[in-house]
XYZ file of C-alpha atoms in Angstrom:
664
model
C -0.341 244.176 83.879
C -0.654 241.340 86.450
C 0.214 237.742 85.519
C -0.152 237.506 81.757
C 1.726 240.717 81.089
C 5.056 241.682 82.476
C 5.310 243.734 85.608
C 6.536 246.747 83.757
C 8.191 248.475 86.603
C 10.084 245.355 87.715
C 11.277 244.327 84.270
C 12.106 247.919 83.319
C 14.176 248.291 86.407
C 15.987 245.042 85.611
C 16.546 246.197 82.037
C 17.775 249.607 83.122
C 20.171 247.996 85.532
C 21.485 245.727 82.800
C 22.046 248.704 80.502
C 23.812 250.691 83.186
C 26.223 247.824 83.670
C 26.839 247.531 79.919
C 27.485 251.323 79.386
C 30.508 252.688 81.288
C 31.141 256.405 81.886
C 33.558 258.298 79.669
C 36.957 258.304 81.259
C 37.787 261.834 80.066
C 34.614 263.754 80.597
C 32.913 261.789 83.338
C 29.686 262.043 81.364
C 27.434 259.250 80.157
C 28.221 258.746 76.491
C 25.095 256.559 76.037
C 24.091 256.181 72.465
C 20.741 257.500 71.284
C 17.734 255.278 71.192
C 18.421 254.243 67.621
C 21.892 253.139 68.595
C 20.441 250.965 71.370
C 18.093 249.347 68.892
C 20.959 248.713 66.506
C 22.907 247.220 69.385
C 20.036 244.823 70.158
C 19.671 243.849 66.509
C 23.351 243.132 66.095
C 23.280 240.951 69.214
C 20.388 238.978 67.772
C 22.206 238.478 64.491
C 25.346 237.398 66.293
C 23.305 234.967 68.379
C 21.840 233.428 65.245
C 25.235 232.877 63.649
C 27.083 231.859 66.781
C 24.624 230.797 69.530
C 27.348 229.608 71.844
C 29.141 232.927 71.922
C 28.411 235.401 74.661
C 26.427 238.544 73.800
C 28.934 241.229 72.709
C 28.713 244.976 73.231
C 26.243 246.761 70.962
C 27.412 248.171 67.624
C 25.850 251.461 68.503
C 28.027 251.772 71.529
C 31.087 250.879 69.500
C 30.133 253.432 66.837
C 29.587 256.068 69.424
C 32.940 255.313 70.926
C 34.694 255.537 67.569
C 32.969 258.818 66.632
C 33.672 260.626 69.876
C 35.476 263.994 69.296
C 38.018 264.577 71.939
C 38.363 268.272 73.012
C 41.515 269.932 71.695
C 44.252 270.696 74.092
C 44.522 274.393 74.974
C 47.203 276.248 72.995
C 49.786 278.478 74.636
C 51.591 281.421 73.184
C 54.543 282.697 74.958
C 53.448 280.829 78.030
C 50.001 282.440 77.912
C 46.948 280.343 77.633
C 44.665 281.182 74.715
C 41.197 279.992 74.069
C 40.656 277.547 71.234
C 38.918 278.775 68.148
C 35.216 277.876 67.782
C 34.448 274.614 66.107
C 33.791 274.749 62.446
C 30.381 273.620 61.230
C 30.192 270.048 59.889
C 30.949 269.638 56.267
C 28.469 268.239 53.732
C 30.301 264.929 53.625
C 30.020 264.488 57.364
C 26.298 265.251 57.282
C 25.843 262.740 54.488
C 27.710 260.082 56.517
C 25.390 260.575 59.474
C 22.352 260.077 57.248
C 23.811 256.883 55.747
C 24.488 255.427 59.195
C 20.934 256.191 60.335
C 19.574 254.507 57.223
C 21.770 251.419 57.751
C 20.656 251.165 61.357
C 16.997 251.301 60.375
C 17.487 248.591 57.749
C 19.347 246.370 60.259
C 16.470 246.658 62.708
C 13.989 245.593 60.040
C 16.124 242.622 58.948
C 16.705 241.549 62.539
C 13.005 241.718 63.287
C 12.171 239.723 60.189
C 14.729 236.986 61.102
C 12.904 236.097 64.357
C 9.698 234.095 64.076
C 7.192 232.755 66.540
C 7.843 229.090 67.356
C 11.565 229.481 66.707
C 14.161 228.408 69.253
C 16.901 230.958 69.917
C 19.696 231.332 72.413
C 19.560 234.314 74.718
C 21.323 235.894 77.660
C 19.723 236.168 81.084
C 19.853 239.862 81.955
C 17.404 240.091 84.817
C 15.387 238.072 87.333
C 12.219 239.157 89.159
C 9.797 237.413 91.456
C 7.667 236.328 88.516
C 9.850 236.443 85.398
C 13.310 235.905 84.009
C 14.395 238.570 81.524
C 16.265 237.147 78.516
C 17.996 239.159 75.807
C 17.490 237.274 72.543
C 19.126 239.929 70.343
C 15.852 241.578 69.310
C 14.990 245.238 69.756
C 13.639 244.432 73.211
C 14.135 241.686 75.775
C 11.850 238.688 76.227
C 10.366 237.256 79.409
C 10.117 233.672 80.671
C 7.976 232.569 83.612
C 10.190 232.139 86.640
C 8.759 228.666 87.460
C 10.291 227.316 84.255
C 13.736 227.774 85.845
C 12.862 226.165 89.206
C 13.744 222.544 90.088
C 11.553 220.124 92.038
C 12.840 221.460 95.325
C 11.880 225.021 94.381
C 15.443 226.238 93.813
C 16.243 228.659 90.993
C 18.618 227.015 88.533
C 19.596 230.081 86.491
C 21.405 233.325 87.213
C 22.220 236.561 85.400
C 24.730 236.106 82.637
C 23.680 232.494 81.820
C 22.896 231.555 78.263
C 19.672 229.662 77.729
C 17.678 228.316 74.804
C 14.127 229.587 74.641
C 11.192 229.287 72.252
C 9.540 232.465 70.962
C 5.856 232.183 71.718
C 5.111 235.792 70.773
C 7.418 238.487 69.315
C 5.822 241.278 71.291
C 3.145 241.555 73.903
C 1.242 244.694 74.848
C 4.110 245.737 77.101
C 6.608 245.512 74.258
C 8.368 242.337 75.410
C 8.731 239.034 73.592
C 6.988 236.105 75.313
C 9.424 233.193 75.646
C 9.300 229.637 76.996
C 12.205 227.638 78.292
C 10.130 224.428 78.815
C 8.787 224.463 75.281
C 12.295 224.886 73.884
C 13.585 221.985 75.952
C 10.690 219.783 74.821
C 11.254 220.536 71.144
C 14.965 219.891 71.480
C 14.263 216.671 73.392
C 11.987 215.385 70.631
C 14.658 216.205 68.094
C 17.262 214.270 70.071
C 14.875 211.352 70.550
C 14.123 211.270 66.821
C 17.822 211.308 66.046
C 18.510 208.557 68.619
C 15.696 206.472 67.151
C 17.016 206.834 63.616
C 20.657 206.143 64.506
C 19.916 203.472 67.179
C 21.909 205.396 69.736
C 21.586 204.749 73.463
C 20.279 207.522 75.696
C 19.986 207.890 79.446
C 16.836 208.322 81.451
C 15.597 208.193 85.006
C 12.882 205.812 86.170
C 10.039 207.895 87.590
C 7.401 205.400 88.658
C 5.910 201.983 88.093
C 2.881 201.888 85.843
C 0.703 199.157 84.390
C 2.800 196.820 82.285
C 6.174 198.378 83.074
C 7.930 201.576 84.128
C 7.709 205.261 83.271
C 11.083 206.759 82.357
C 11.951 210.451 82.083
C 14.079 210.732 78.928
C 15.237 214.233 78.004
C 12.253 215.665 79.882
C 9.760 213.458 78.014
C 7.905 210.591 79.641
C 8.671 207.282 77.925
C 7.211 203.822 78.497
C 9.537 200.936 79.368
C 7.613 197.628 79.065
C 8.270 194.949 81.667
C 9.504 192.570 78.977
C 12.125 195.109 77.879
C 13.623 195.815 81.304
C 16.138 192.975 81.374
C 17.221 189.918 79.428
C 15.595 187.839 82.168
C 12.178 188.376 83.788
C 12.252 190.934 86.592
C 9.925 190.443 89.546
C 10.706 193.504 91.657
C 10.098 196.489 89.348
C 10.063 198.926 92.275
C 13.816 198.430 92.700
C 14.410 200.470 89.516
C 12.572 203.591 90.690
C 14.815 206.718 90.789
C 17.621 204.833 89.053
C 19.345 206.268 86.009
C 19.382 203.685 83.237
C 20.548 203.530 79.634
C 17.845 202.732 77.076
C 17.216 202.660 73.348
C 14.227 204.182 71.577
C 12.331 201.399 69.781
C 9.114 203.305 68.958
C 8.449 207.019 68.484
C 5.252 208.902 67.598
C 5.501 212.667 68.005
C 1.862 213.378 67.199
C 0.580 211.025 69.853
C 3.404 211.801 72.230
C 4.211 208.099 72.397
C 7.774 206.972 73.181
C 8.684 203.333 73.910
C 12.197 202.469 75.079
C 14.077 199.235 75.785
C 16.773 198.516 78.331
C 16.943 194.903 77.191
C 18.279 195.921 73.756
C 21.133 197.831 75.381
C 22.003 194.924 77.653
C 21.863 192.402 74.816
C 24.174 194.495 72.667
C 26.623 194.997 75.512
C 26.338 191.345 76.500
C 26.953 190.230 72.933
C 30.231 192.104 72.770
C 31.380 190.815 76.143
C 30.225 187.315 75.267
C 32.358 187.225 72.117
C 35.401 188.363 74.078
C 34.795 185.827 76.844
C 34.248 182.889 74.496
C 37.448 183.732 72.653
C 39.496 183.402 75.858
C 37.720 180.571 77.664
C 38.931 176.983 77.908
C 38.806 174.151 80.426
C 41.082 174.645 83.396
C 41.322 178.440 83.276
C 40.424 180.508 86.324
C 37.971 183.360 85.739
C 36.349 186.020 87.851
C 32.600 186.470 87.779
C 29.645 187.846 89.655
C 26.868 185.754 91.168
C 23.865 186.553 88.988
C 21.235 184.103 90.165
C 20.916 181.365 92.814
C 18.809 178.204 92.590
C 18.361 175.136 94.769
C 20.911 173.188 92.740
C 23.564 175.878 92.256
C 24.312 179.411 91.103
C 24.743 181.139 87.739
C 27.931 183.179 87.461
C 28.171 186.064 84.978
C 31.586 185.679 83.345
C 31.099 188.625 81.013
C 28.244 188.306 78.556
C 27.775 184.606 79.244
C 26.718 182.672 82.329
C 28.315 179.565 83.779
C 26.741 177.102 86.202
C 28.400 176.546 89.544
C 26.730 173.393 90.862
C 26.170 173.033 94.586
C 28.423 169.959 94.754
C 31.303 172.026 93.324
C 30.971 174.869 95.827
C 32.554 173.226 98.851
C 34.353 170.033 99.792
C 31.935 169.830 102.694
C 28.193 169.311 102.693
C 26.024 172.428 102.351
C 22.258 172.572 102.498
C 21.849 175.540 100.148
C 24.138 177.665 97.931
C 23.176 180.676 100.050
C 25.168 179.128 102.898
C 28.400 180.365 101.281
C 27.458 182.865 98.505
C 24.825 185.483 97.729
C 23.679 187.395 94.659
C 26.146 190.115 93.692
C 29.215 188.417 95.158
C 32.350 188.435 93.024
C 34.427 185.275 93.165
C 37.014 183.336 91.239
C 35.937 180.061 89.640
C 37.585 177.340 87.595
C 36.223 176.147 84.251
C 35.541 172.413 84.633
C 33.756 171.755 81.338
C 33.140 173.900 78.264
C 30.817 173.072 75.359
C 31.409 175.678 72.599
C 28.528 174.468 70.444
C 25.894 174.642 73.171
C 27.739 177.472 74.966
C 27.482 175.701 78.298
C 30.076 176.196 80.997
C 30.449 174.158 84.183
C 32.331 175.920 86.948
C 33.981 174.871 90.190
C 34.821 176.827 93.307
C 36.078 174.134 95.667
C 38.615 173.031 93.035
C 40.649 176.149 93.888
C 41.083 174.856 97.460
C 43.170 171.863 98.691
C 41.380 168.503 98.578
C 41.063 167.234 102.185
C 40.521 163.630 100.991
C 44.136 163.199 99.914
C 45.380 162.622 103.464
C 42.416 160.890 105.146
C 44.204 157.532 105.409
C 47.007 159.068 107.471
C 44.785 161.315 109.559
C 42.057 158.752 110.252
C 43.603 155.265 110.686
C 41.495 152.154 111.296
C 40.280 151.804 114.874
C 40.541 155.501 115.636
C 37.758 156.973 117.772
C 36.355 160.202 116.327
C 33.503 162.576 117.094
C 31.257 164.159 114.488
C 27.845 165.538 113.667
C 25.025 163.689 111.907
C 24.395 165.611 108.655
C 22.184 163.189 106.740
C 20.029 160.103 107.299
C 19.116 157.532 104.653
C 17.456 154.128 104.615
C 20.820 152.416 104.598
C 22.721 154.511 107.121
C 23.820 157.906 108.432
C 26.490 160.347 107.265
C 28.704 161.904 109.917
C 30.753 165.034 109.216
C 34.169 164.455 110.767
C 35.628 167.762 109.601
C 34.690 170.313 106.902
C 34.669 168.446 103.614
C 35.061 164.963 105.163
C 32.072 162.731 105.848
C 31.893 159.105 106.888
C 29.070 156.594 106.512
C 27.723 154.527 109.385
C 25.809 151.645 107.815
C 22.599 150.641 109.525
C 24.168 147.282 110.424
C 26.993 149.072 112.254
C 24.783 151.186 114.486
C 23.775 148.667 117.123
C 24.568 145.083 118.104
C 20.882 144.377 117.802
C 19.708 143.202 114.376
C 16.232 144.606 114.560
C 16.957 148.325 113.756
C 14.687 149.185 110.824
C 15.746 152.785 110.114
C 18.595 155.003 111.374
C 16.071 157.662 112.395
C 14.944 155.347 115.195
C 18.334 155.775 116.824
C 19.862 159.020 115.453
C 18.823 162.560 114.533
C 20.291 165.178 112.191
C 22.585 167.547 114.077
C 23.328 165.037 116.847
C 26.950 164.743 118.029
C 28.094 161.133 118.213
C 31.238 159.087 118.795
C 32.235 156.508 116.202
C 35.098 154.192 115.293
C 36.892 154.302 111.929
C 36.448 150.952 110.215
C 38.073 151.865 106.875
C 39.327 154.996 105.075
C 39.668 154.907 101.264
C 40.907 158.190 99.700
C 40.598 156.824 96.150
C 36.880 156.133 96.409
C 36.509 159.064 98.842
C 34.803 156.910 101.449
C 35.173 156.443 105.177
C 33.311 153.604 106.884
C 32.398 154.209 110.512
C 30.800 152.154 113.264
C 28.756 153.227 116.254
C 28.276 149.859 117.928
C 32.057 149.331 118.063
C 32.233 152.063 120.708
C 30.733 149.534 123.175
C 31.766 145.886 123.750
C 30.058 143.119 121.781
C 27.523 141.567 124.202
C 27.940 138.145 122.549
C 31.575 137.951 123.654
C 30.611 138.101 127.327
C 27.392 136.097 127.004
C 28.860 132.834 128.489
C 29.996 134.862 131.479
C 26.542 136.237 132.167
C 24.502 133.143 131.236
C 24.936 129.346 131.116
C 22.934 126.375 129.888
C 19.931 125.821 132.145
C 19.679 129.484 133.170
C 16.156 130.788 133.368
C 15.693 134.063 131.481
C 12.855 136.450 130.674
C 12.348 138.370 127.457
C 9.974 139.826 124.914
C 8.835 138.062 121.767
C 10.281 140.145 118.892
C 9.249 138.103 115.853
C 7.446 134.919 114.881
C 8.397 132.499 112.108
C 7.089 129.150 110.885
C 9.772 127.317 112.831
C 9.711 129.250 116.091
C 9.826 132.553 117.947
C 12.727 134.970 118.614
C 12.864 136.279 122.149
C 15.094 139.225 123.166
C 16.632 138.591 126.540
C 18.745 141.813 126.456
C 19.726 144.519 123.964
C 21.424 142.826 121.023
C 20.828 139.270 122.292
C 17.962 137.290 120.776
C 17.262 133.627 121.426
C 15.198 131.177 119.373
C 12.397 129.115 120.873
C 11.759 126.309 118.385
C 8.159 125.325 117.802
C 8.926 121.900 119.273
C 10.226 123.534 122.471
C 7.101 125.477 123.243
C 5.036 122.729 124.890
C 5.485 119.135 126.058
C 2.018 118.018 125.335
C 0.303 120.409 122.902
C 0.539 119.728 119.239
C 1.526 123.215 117.872
C 1.471 123.831 114.156
C 2.614 127.496 114.304
C 4.118 129.572 117.167
C 1.389 132.174 116.704
C -1.083 129.595 118.058
C 0.242 130.160 121.576
C 2.530 133.244 121.369
C 2.092 136.842 120.292
C 4.585 139.481 119.194
C 5.548 141.689 122.125
C 4.486 139.085 124.698
C 6.694 138.729 127.764
C 7.719 135.103 128.293
C 10.063 133.044 130.439
C 12.374 130.422 128.962
C 15.334 128.196 129.752
C 18.672 128.409 127.897
C 19.356 125.098 126.214
C 22.391 126.031 124.074
C 24.889 128.928 123.603
C 26.862 129.358 120.362
C 29.043 132.499 120.571
C 30.767 132.017 117.214
C 27.500 131.452 115.387
C 25.842 134.140 117.547
C 22.992 131.754 118.342
C 21.083 131.185 121.553
C 18.585 128.315 121.944
C 15.688 128.675 124.376
C 12.901 126.396 125.572
C 9.603 127.286 127.141
C 8.462 123.708 127.783
C 11.520 123.074 129.963
C 10.068 125.433 132.531
C 7.769 122.514 133.554
C 8.520 118.830 134.237
C 8.235 116.437 131.325
C 4.598 115.244 131.122
C 5.657 111.852 129.761
C 8.025 111.289 132.610
C 5.328 112.162 135.101
C 2.878 109.747 133.441
C 5.319 106.889 133.420
C 6.098 107.538 137.069
C 2.433 107.397 138.130
C 1.110 104.576 135.937
C 1.814 100.860 135.652
C 0.746 98.124 133.199
C -2.721 96.820 134.151
C -4.012 100.239 135.205
C -7.318 101.238 133.648
C -7.540 104.800 132.301
C -10.111 106.690 130.308
C -9.224 107.950 126.892
C -10.744 109.574 123.840
C -10.327 108.169 120.377
C -8.675 110.950 118.348
C -7.707 109.281 115.067
C -7.334 105.996 113.251
C -4.514 104.092 111.659
C -4.527 100.853 109.640
C -3.311 98.942 112.639
C -5.416 100.586 115.348
C -6.733 103.726 117.004
C -4.855 106.515 118.805
C -6.293 107.416 122.153
C -5.623 110.641 124.103
C -5.225 109.723 127.753
C -4.139 113.177 128.993
C -3.449 116.442 127.254
C -0.515 115.685 125.004
C -0.292 112.003 126.124
C -1.495 109.473 123.600
C -1.536 105.701 123.515
C -2.228 103.141 120.810
C -4.992 100.549 120.961
C -4.228 97.872 118.396
C -7.069 96.786 116.138
C -6.976 93.361 117.792
C -7.546 94.976 121.227
C -10.583 97.004 120.283
C -13.142 94.206 120.580
C -13.508 90.542 121.377
C -14.883 90.117 117.883
C -12.655 90.083 114.859
C -12.248 93.659 113.587
C -10.854 94.433 110.133
C -10.845 98.197 110.499
C -10.671 100.203 113.746
C -13.527 102.464 112.658
C -15.751 99.393 112.620
C -15.375 99.121 116.393
C -15.071 102.694 117.699
C -15.686 106.227 116.569
C -13.498 109.371 116.731
C -14.335 111.332 119.827
C -15.680 108.315 121.689
C -14.492 108.090 125.303
C -13.851 104.566 126.556
C -11.971 102.873 129.386
C -8.690 101.303 128.385
C -6.304 99.021 130.219
C -2.599 99.766 130.003
C -0.866 96.791 128.513
C 2.644 98.176 128.072
C 4.732 101.313 128.982
C 7.958 102.198 127.168
C 9.483 105.431 128.649
C 12.471 105.431 126.302
C 10.267 105.282 123.193
C 7.410 107.226 124.817
C 5.013 104.411 123.891
C 1.822 103.321 125.673
C -0.063 100.161 124.665
C -3.797 100.061 125.409
C -6.606 97.510 125.252
C -10.341 98.090 125.262
C -11.414 94.451 125.333
C -9.264 93.689 128.407
C -11.137 96.121 130.616
C -13.155 94.298 133.281
C -11.414 91.032 132.759
C -9.069 89.410 135.100
C -5.518 88.623 134.254
C -5.147 87.136 130.846
C -1.573 85.972 130.989
C -1.598 84.444 127.505
C -2.873 87.485 125.648
C -0.863 89.909 127.730
C 2.260 87.784 127.286
C 1.745 87.617 123.539
C 1.268 91.385 123.486
C 4.519 91.934 125.244
C 6.447 89.340 123.314
C 5.344 90.304 119.855
C 4.871 93.985 120.522
C 1.519 93.683 118.897
C -0.411 96.924 119.209
C 2.719 99.031 119.838
C 3.880 101.547 117.285
C 6.908 103.776 117.221
C 6.635 107.532 116.884
C 7.890 107.126 113.311
C 5.081 104.685 112.581
C 2.624 107.094 114.106
C 3.911 109.984 112.001
C 3.843 107.941 108.783
C 0.359 106.766 109.542
C -0.785 110.289 110.202
C 0.737 111.420 106.908
C -0.992 108.598 104.975
C -4.282 109.398 106.619
C -3.937 113.067 105.668
C -3.053 112.245 102.082
C -5.965 109.821 101.849
C -8.412 112.413 103.114
C -7.091 114.993 100.655
C -7.447 112.466 97.787
C -11.054 111.798 98.696
C -11.763 115.506 98.694
């Protein structure tokens, strides 16, 4: 027959070859003492029975062969008489007892064959001996009256290699006791599957761990080959922590536990998490029993975060914070460790109730801060790298594990630096001066501006009072403007020093931030780090010029700008004002100045008096056009009528302002 039935010629040849090997020639006669066909059947039956009782034992020689060997009649040695050889007498016919014994043996053999045949059933798993291999089948002796056949592909691995050879013992399942060719139909795969289900059922009942190989990733988890049966490993049961990369488990051999089993549906669910939790629980108990603060342990880096790393100490994890990894500054834990690394750590804190462990790695290394005072004395020039910038300063790494702070006020002699990033950048190499080293507080104060000379110390050498300078307006305040004449040197222009003649309420009325201006140095205070400037001193004093060009009796035009109780203030030139007393406003008697003139009215006035020291100018409106009036002019000069001091003018202005506010 073709595929379903055995290739009779091939299997027969394999069987004949197996029998020839099992039946040696008689050493005395040289003939084949093969047992009759019944003996061969008895031999096969006895092998089957032996296999049932002791499946691990190898198939022994057939009983028929042994019986034949025991019953062999050796030819008698030739007798000699007087040195002459005589023929042996003819053999006597067998006695009745011998004939009866032969019949009993034949009957026993027939009964054995029947019992052996009845002991094998379809669907049963038996152990047999491989006695032959063909291109299509593997011939297996299962101890029955004839051999069974198994499809060759059931003994081939994934690479196509045959994994069995003659003489191997294998477990097979009897699918049929006899086909049309007289051979039993066997299955190795079916036997393995039945045995695998039995082992899985036993593992499920006893909660034993079994091994399997991950085959592929499927929806919701992984497919695992366990004892030749496909099992489902859910994603939540892969590890005690969520696993993102499931593909990393493919083709790995893992240990799992059966948590669900349904033979009818062919459903098997396994868990790797249960195995890990059990193993972790045992290790955890051992670790907790031996752990205490200060001990040094060895662990493996299990997970890394931005703030540190979790170290597996054996069933329990400890946190190694990033600040306890190195005495120096590190940007990320991955700068010095990676997942899977094994390292020694020191237990810094241990909370048995919450089972929290804080670990340290740098604590196993010498502390570089202990000797900073000796290695970095005050005034020492050092070089380092900018590792961090903050609003209040910059940190410079002097050596691994040692950082110093340069405060923003110590970066430049100028006081206008708003943020260190305007001057420095991370990674920049700079030179600094040690201002103070404190190992107890683990601080080193550094200065950048100390590398260069203080410009205020040499200011009197470069400038003097009266020097004309140029600079940029850096800031404006209510009382004046700060002008930078060079880097780190700012001078103040007071609001009163902006103009000789203009009445300026705020510097922003005439100046703008960033404006380039010229000024004259009026004072230098090195100790107080103050520099006074004046813009109005760039031009001659307007009052001096007026007094030089005008004399009493001169007539000038002026505009009435405001009133006082005792008269009216008149602007003669920009910034130059004089006072016209109420008695000099009109020939008529005037009680109030506003009764005679109005604000904004332009009139001619005669100068009655000039006082350069007090910066006072006395005016008269009624004297214009008249000739000398020695009496009135003399009285004016003698009594000072119509003249007011600057203090009187200021007080009058203040009263006028308050009066106007009260009316409002």
